[in-house]
Structures are given as structure tokens and as C-alpha cells.
CSV table of C-alpha atoms in Angstrom, one decimal:
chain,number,residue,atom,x,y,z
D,1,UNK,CA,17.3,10.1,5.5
D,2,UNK,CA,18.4,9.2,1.8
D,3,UNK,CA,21.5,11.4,2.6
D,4,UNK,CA,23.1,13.6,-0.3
D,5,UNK,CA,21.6,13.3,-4.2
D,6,UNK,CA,24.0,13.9,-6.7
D,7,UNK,CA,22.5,13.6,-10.3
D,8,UNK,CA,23.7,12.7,-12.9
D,9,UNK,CA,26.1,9.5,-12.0
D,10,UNK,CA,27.5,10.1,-14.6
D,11,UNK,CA,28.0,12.4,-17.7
D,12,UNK,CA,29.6,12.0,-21.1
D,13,UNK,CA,29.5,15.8,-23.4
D,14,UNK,CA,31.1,17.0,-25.9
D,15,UNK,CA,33.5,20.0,-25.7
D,16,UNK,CA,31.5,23.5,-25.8
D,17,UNK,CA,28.2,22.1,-24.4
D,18,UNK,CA,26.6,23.1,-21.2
D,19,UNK,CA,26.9,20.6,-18.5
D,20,UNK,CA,24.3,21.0,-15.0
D,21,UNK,CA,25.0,19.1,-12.2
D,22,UNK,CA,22.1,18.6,-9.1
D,23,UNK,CA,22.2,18.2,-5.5
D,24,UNK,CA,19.9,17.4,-3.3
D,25,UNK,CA,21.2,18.3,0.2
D,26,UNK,CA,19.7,16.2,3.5
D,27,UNK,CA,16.3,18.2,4.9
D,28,UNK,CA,16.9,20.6,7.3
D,29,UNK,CA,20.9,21.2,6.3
D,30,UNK,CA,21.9,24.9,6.3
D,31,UNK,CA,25.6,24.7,4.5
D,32,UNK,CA,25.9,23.0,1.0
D,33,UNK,CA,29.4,22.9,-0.9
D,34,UNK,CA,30.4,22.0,-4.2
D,35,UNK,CA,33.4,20.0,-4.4
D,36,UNK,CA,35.8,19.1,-7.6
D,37,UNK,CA,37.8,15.7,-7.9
D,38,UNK,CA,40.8,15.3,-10.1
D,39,UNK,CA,44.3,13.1,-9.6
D,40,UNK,CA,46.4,16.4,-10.6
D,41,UNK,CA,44.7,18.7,-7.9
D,42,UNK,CA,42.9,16.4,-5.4
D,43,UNK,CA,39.6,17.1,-3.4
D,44,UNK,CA,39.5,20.8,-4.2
D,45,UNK,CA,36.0,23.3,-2.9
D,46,UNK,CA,34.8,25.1,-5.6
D,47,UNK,CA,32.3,27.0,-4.0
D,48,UNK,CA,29.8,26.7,-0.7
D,49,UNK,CA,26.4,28.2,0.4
D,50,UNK,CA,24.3,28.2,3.5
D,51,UNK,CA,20.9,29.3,4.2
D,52,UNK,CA,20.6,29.5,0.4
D,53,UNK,CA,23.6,32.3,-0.2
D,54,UNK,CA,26.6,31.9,-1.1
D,55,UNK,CA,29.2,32.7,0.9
D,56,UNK,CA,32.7,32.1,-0.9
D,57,UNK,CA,33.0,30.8,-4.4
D,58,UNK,CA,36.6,31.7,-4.2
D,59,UNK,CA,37.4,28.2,-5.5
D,60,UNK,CA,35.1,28.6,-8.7
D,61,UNK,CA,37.8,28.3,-11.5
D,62,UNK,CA,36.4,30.6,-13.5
D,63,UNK,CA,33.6,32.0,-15.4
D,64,UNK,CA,32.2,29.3,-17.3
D,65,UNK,CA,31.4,27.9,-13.7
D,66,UNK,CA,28.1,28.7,-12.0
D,67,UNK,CA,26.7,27.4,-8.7
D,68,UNK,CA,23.1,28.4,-7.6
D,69,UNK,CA,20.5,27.5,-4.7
D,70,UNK,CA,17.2,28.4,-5.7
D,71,UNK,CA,15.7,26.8,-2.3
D,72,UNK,CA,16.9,24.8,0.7
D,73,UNK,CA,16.6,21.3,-1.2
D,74,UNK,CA,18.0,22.0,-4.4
D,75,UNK,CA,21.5,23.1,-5.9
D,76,UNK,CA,23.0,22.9,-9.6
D,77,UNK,CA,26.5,23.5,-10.5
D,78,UNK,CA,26.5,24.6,-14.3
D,79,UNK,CA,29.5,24.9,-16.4
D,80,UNK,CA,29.0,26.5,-20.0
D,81,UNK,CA,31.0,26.1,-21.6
D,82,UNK,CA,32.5,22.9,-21.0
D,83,UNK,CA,36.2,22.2,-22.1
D,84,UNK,CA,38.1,18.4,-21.6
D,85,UNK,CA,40.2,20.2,-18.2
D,86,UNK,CA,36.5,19.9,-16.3
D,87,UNK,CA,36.9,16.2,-16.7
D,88,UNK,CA,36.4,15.7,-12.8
D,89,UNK,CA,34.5,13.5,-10.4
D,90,UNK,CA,31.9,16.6,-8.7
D,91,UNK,CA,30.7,16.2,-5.2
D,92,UNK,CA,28.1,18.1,-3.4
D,93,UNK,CA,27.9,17.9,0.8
D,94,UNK,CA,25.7,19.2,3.4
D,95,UNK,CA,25.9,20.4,6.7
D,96,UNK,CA,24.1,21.6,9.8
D,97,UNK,CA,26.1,23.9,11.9
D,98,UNK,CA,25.8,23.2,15.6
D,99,UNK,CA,27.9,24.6,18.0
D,100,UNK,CA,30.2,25.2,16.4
D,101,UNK,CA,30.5,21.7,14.9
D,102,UNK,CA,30.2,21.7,11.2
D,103,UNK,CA,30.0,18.2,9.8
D,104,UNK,CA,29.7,17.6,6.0
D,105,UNK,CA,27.8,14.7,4.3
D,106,UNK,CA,29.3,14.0,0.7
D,107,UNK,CA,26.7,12.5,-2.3
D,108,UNK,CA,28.0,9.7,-4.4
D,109,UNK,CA,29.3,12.2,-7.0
D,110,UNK,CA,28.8,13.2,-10.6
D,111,UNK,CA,32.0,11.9,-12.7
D,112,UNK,CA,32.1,13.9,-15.7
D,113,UNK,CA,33.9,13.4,-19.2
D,114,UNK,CA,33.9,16.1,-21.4
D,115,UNK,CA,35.3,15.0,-24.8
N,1,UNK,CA,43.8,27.1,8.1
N,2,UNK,CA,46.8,25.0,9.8
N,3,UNK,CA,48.5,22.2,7.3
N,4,UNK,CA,48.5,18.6,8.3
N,5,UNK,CA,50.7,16.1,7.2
N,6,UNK,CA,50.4,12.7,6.8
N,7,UNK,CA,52.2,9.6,5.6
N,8,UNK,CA,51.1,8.8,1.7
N,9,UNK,CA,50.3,5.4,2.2
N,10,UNK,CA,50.2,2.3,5.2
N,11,UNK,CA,49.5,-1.6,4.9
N,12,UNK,CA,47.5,-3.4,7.8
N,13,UNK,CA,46.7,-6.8,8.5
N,14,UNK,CA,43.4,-7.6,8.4
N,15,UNK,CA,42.0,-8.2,12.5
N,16,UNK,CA,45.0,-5.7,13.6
N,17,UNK,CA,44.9,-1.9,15.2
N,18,UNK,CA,45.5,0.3,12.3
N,19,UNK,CA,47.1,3.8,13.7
N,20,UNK,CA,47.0,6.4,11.2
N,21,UNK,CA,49.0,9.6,12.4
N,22,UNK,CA,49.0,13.4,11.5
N,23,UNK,CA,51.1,16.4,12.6
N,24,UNK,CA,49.6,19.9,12.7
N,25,UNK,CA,52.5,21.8,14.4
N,26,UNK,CA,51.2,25.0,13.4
N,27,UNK,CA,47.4,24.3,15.3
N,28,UNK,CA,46.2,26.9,16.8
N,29,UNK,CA,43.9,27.0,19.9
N,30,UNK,CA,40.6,27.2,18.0
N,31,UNK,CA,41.2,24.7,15.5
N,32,UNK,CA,39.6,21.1,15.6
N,33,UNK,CA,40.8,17.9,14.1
N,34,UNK,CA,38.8,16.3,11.9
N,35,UNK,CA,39.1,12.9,10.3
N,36,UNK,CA,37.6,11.7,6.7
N,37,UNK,CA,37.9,8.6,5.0
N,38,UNK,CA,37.3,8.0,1.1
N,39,UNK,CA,36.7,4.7,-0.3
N,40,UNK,CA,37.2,4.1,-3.6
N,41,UNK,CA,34.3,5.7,-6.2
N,42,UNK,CA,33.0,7.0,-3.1
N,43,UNK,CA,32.6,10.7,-1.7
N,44,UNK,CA,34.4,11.1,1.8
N,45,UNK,CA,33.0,9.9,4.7
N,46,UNK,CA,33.3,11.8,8.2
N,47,UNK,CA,34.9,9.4,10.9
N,48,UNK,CA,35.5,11.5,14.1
N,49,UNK,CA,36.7,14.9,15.5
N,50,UNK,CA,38.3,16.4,18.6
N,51,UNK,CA,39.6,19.5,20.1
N,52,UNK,CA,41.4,18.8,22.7
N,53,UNK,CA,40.3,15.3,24.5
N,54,UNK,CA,41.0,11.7,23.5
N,55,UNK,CA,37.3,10.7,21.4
N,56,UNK,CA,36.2,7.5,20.5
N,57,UNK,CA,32.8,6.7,18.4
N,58,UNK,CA,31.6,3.6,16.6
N,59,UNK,CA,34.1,4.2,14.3
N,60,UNK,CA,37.6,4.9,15.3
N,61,UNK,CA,39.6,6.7,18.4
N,62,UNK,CA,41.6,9.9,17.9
N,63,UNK,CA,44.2,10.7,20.4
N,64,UNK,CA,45.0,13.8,20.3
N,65,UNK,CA,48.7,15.1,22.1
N,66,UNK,CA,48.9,17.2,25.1
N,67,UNK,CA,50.9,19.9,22.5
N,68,UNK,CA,48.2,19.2,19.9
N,69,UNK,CA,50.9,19.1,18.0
N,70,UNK,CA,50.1,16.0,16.3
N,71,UNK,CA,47.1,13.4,16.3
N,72,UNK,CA,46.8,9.2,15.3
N,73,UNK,CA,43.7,7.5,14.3
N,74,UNK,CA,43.1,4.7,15.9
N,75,UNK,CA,40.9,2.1,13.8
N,76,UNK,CA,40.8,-0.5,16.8
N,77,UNK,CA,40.3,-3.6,14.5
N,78,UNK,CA,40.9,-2.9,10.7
N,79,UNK,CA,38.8,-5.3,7.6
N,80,UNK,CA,39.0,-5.4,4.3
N,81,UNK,CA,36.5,-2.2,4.1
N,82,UNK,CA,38.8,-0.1,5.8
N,83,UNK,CA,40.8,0.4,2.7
N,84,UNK,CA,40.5,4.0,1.7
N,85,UNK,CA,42.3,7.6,1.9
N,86,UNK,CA,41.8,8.8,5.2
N,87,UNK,CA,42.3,12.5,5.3
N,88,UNK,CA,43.2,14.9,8.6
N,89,UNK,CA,42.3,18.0,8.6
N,90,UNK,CA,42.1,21.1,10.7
N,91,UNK,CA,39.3,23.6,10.9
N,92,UNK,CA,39.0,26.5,12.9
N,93,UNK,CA,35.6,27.3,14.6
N,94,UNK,CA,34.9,30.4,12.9
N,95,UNK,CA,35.2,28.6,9.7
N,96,UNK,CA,33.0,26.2,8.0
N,97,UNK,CA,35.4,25.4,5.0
N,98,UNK,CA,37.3,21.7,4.8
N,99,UNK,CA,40.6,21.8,3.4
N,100,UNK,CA,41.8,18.1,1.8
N,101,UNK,CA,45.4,17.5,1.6
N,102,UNK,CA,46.4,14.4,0.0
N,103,UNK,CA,45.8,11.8,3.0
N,104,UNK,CA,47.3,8.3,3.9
N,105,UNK,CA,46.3,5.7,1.8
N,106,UNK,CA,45.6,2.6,3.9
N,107,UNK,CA,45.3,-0.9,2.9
N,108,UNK,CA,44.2,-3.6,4.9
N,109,UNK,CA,45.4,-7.2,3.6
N,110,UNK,CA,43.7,-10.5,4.3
């Protein structure tokens, strides 16, 4: 398996424009979570699903933040607008629940600069 | 979930047993100990878990007190590309969140 897809690498924007990160979770993974990066605040979960739903986006800083999972493969975290604080690294993992194990696999990231 | 905490950073010589420890006083009987690693530019990297027992994978040992109290990570021979944040955590079983404290930043010199 190819593991987690995070797309973009990277991103570079400009203050006020929308930003949409992807993930691509590993087949047959129920849970996905969104994770944000910073020096100030550390490894910090924004927001997590599983079988498509979400299930706590307690951590979703506020409302310019949007996380959705239109199917099992496929999740984008969008942020409109976007304002220089967002400037993070964004991770996405996956998970299969099995007895009551819960191990996540983390993508590569998305470091975004908003300028 | 229970707080861990760790020592903020650790050297180790390349070859040698790196033993990374964590103290979760507070643990509670459901909870499991989980261990992540992040290398630099990297997104974290699951090493091991345990509950109870002593574990040991490809990876690493965890040893785990009779109390539960506290836990060490045992990297049994450390390189150079064990240089990373290693992160302990707790997570109960009726939970599927992960919640990252700051780690122990180990570096393994040559």
C-alpha cells in the first residue's frame, strides 16, 4: 500500500484566499483525522472522521476551517479564508479499528505559508 | 485522557541501547501506551503499544511497570536514523483520539 496521500507538499497563498488540502487515506481504513503542526502549539487534532462522519471537530479553530469526506478514499480540509496564523505543516492519518486497537498512519504533510 | 511526561531532550551514542522513559501516574486501567516517533519533515511514525505486558516488535521494547505508573522505550541498538521526537501517549479504549505532548527529543551521535 502507498500509505497516506497528502496533496499539496507544499502551499504558498496569499492572505484572504482559499486554501484545500487532500488526503487520501490507506484502502479499507475506517477513521481519518486531520492534524495541525506549529512550534507554538505542537501536534494539535483539528478534527477526525470514521466511516465517512465526523465524529469531533472539537479541535477545528474556527469557522474559516472546513473538513469533509465525500467517500472512503477521499478527504479535503479547506480553510477560507486564510490568514498568516494558519501557517502550519497539515497532516492527515488513517486508521482501522481492531479490537480495540486504533493505530494511525500519518501522510508526509502539507506545509502551508500563507503570506 | 491521562498526561505523560517526558524528558525534553536525550543524546545516545550511536550502536548503544537508547531508553526513553515516560510517567503516566494518573493511568487508568483502560488506558494503553502508545509510542510515536517523528523524524524531521516527517509525519509521526507508530513504534509500539502495550497495556499491561512488556512488548517488543521490530522496532523497539516497551516495559511497562507493575504500577503502570510509568513506561521506558527501549530502542535496543540506536543509528543515526533514530534521531527524532518520540512521543508517549495514553489512550483509553473507548477513545480513538491521540493526544501529542511535546516528546523527548533524541539524538543519536556517531
Amino acid at each position: 500500500d502507498a500509505g497516506v496521500i497528502q496533496s499539496p507538499r507544499h502551499e504558498v497563498t496569499e492572505m484572504g484566499q482559499e486554501v484545500t488540502l487532500r488526503c487520501k487515506p490507506i484502502s479499507g481504513h475506517d477513521y481519518l483525522f486531520w492534524y495541525r503542526q506549529t512550534m507554538m502549539r505542537g501536534l494539535e487534532l483539528l478534527i477526525y472522521f470514521n466511516n465517512n462522519v465526523p465524529i469531533d471537530d472539537s479541535g477545528m479553530p474556527e469557522d474559516r476551517f472546513s473538513a469533509k469526506m465525500p467517500n472512503a478514499s477521499f478527504s479535503t480540509l479547506k480553510i477560507q479564508p486564510s490568514e498568516p496564523r494558519d501557517s502550519a505543516v497539515y497532516f492527515c492519518a488513517s486508521s482501522l479499528r481492531v479490537l480495540g486497537k486504533n493505530i494511525q498512519y500519518f501522510g508526509a504533510g502539507t506545509r502551508l505559508s500563507v503570506l | 485522557d491521562a498526561k505523560t511526561t517526558q524528558p525534553p531532550s536525550m543524546d545516545c551514542a550511536e550502536g548503544r541501547a537508547a531508553n526513553l522513559p515516560c510517567n503516566h501516574s494518573t493511568i487508568s486501567g483502560n488506558e494503553y501506551v502508545y509510542w510515536y516517533r517523528q523524524i524531521h519533515s516527517q509525519g509521526p511514525q507508530y513504534i509500539i503499544h502495550g497495556l499491561k505486558n512488556n512488548e517488543t516488535n521490530e522496532m523497539a521494547s516497551l516495559i511497562i511497570t507493575e504500577d503502570r505508573k510509568s513506561s521506558t522505550l527501549i530502542l535496543p541498538h540506536a543509528t543515526l536514523r533514530d534521531t527524532a521526537v518520540y512521543y508517549c501517549i495514553v489512550r483509553a479504549t473507548n477513545t480513538d483520539k491521540l493526544i501529542f505532548g511535546t516528546g523527548t527529543r533524541l539524538q543519536v551521535f556517531p
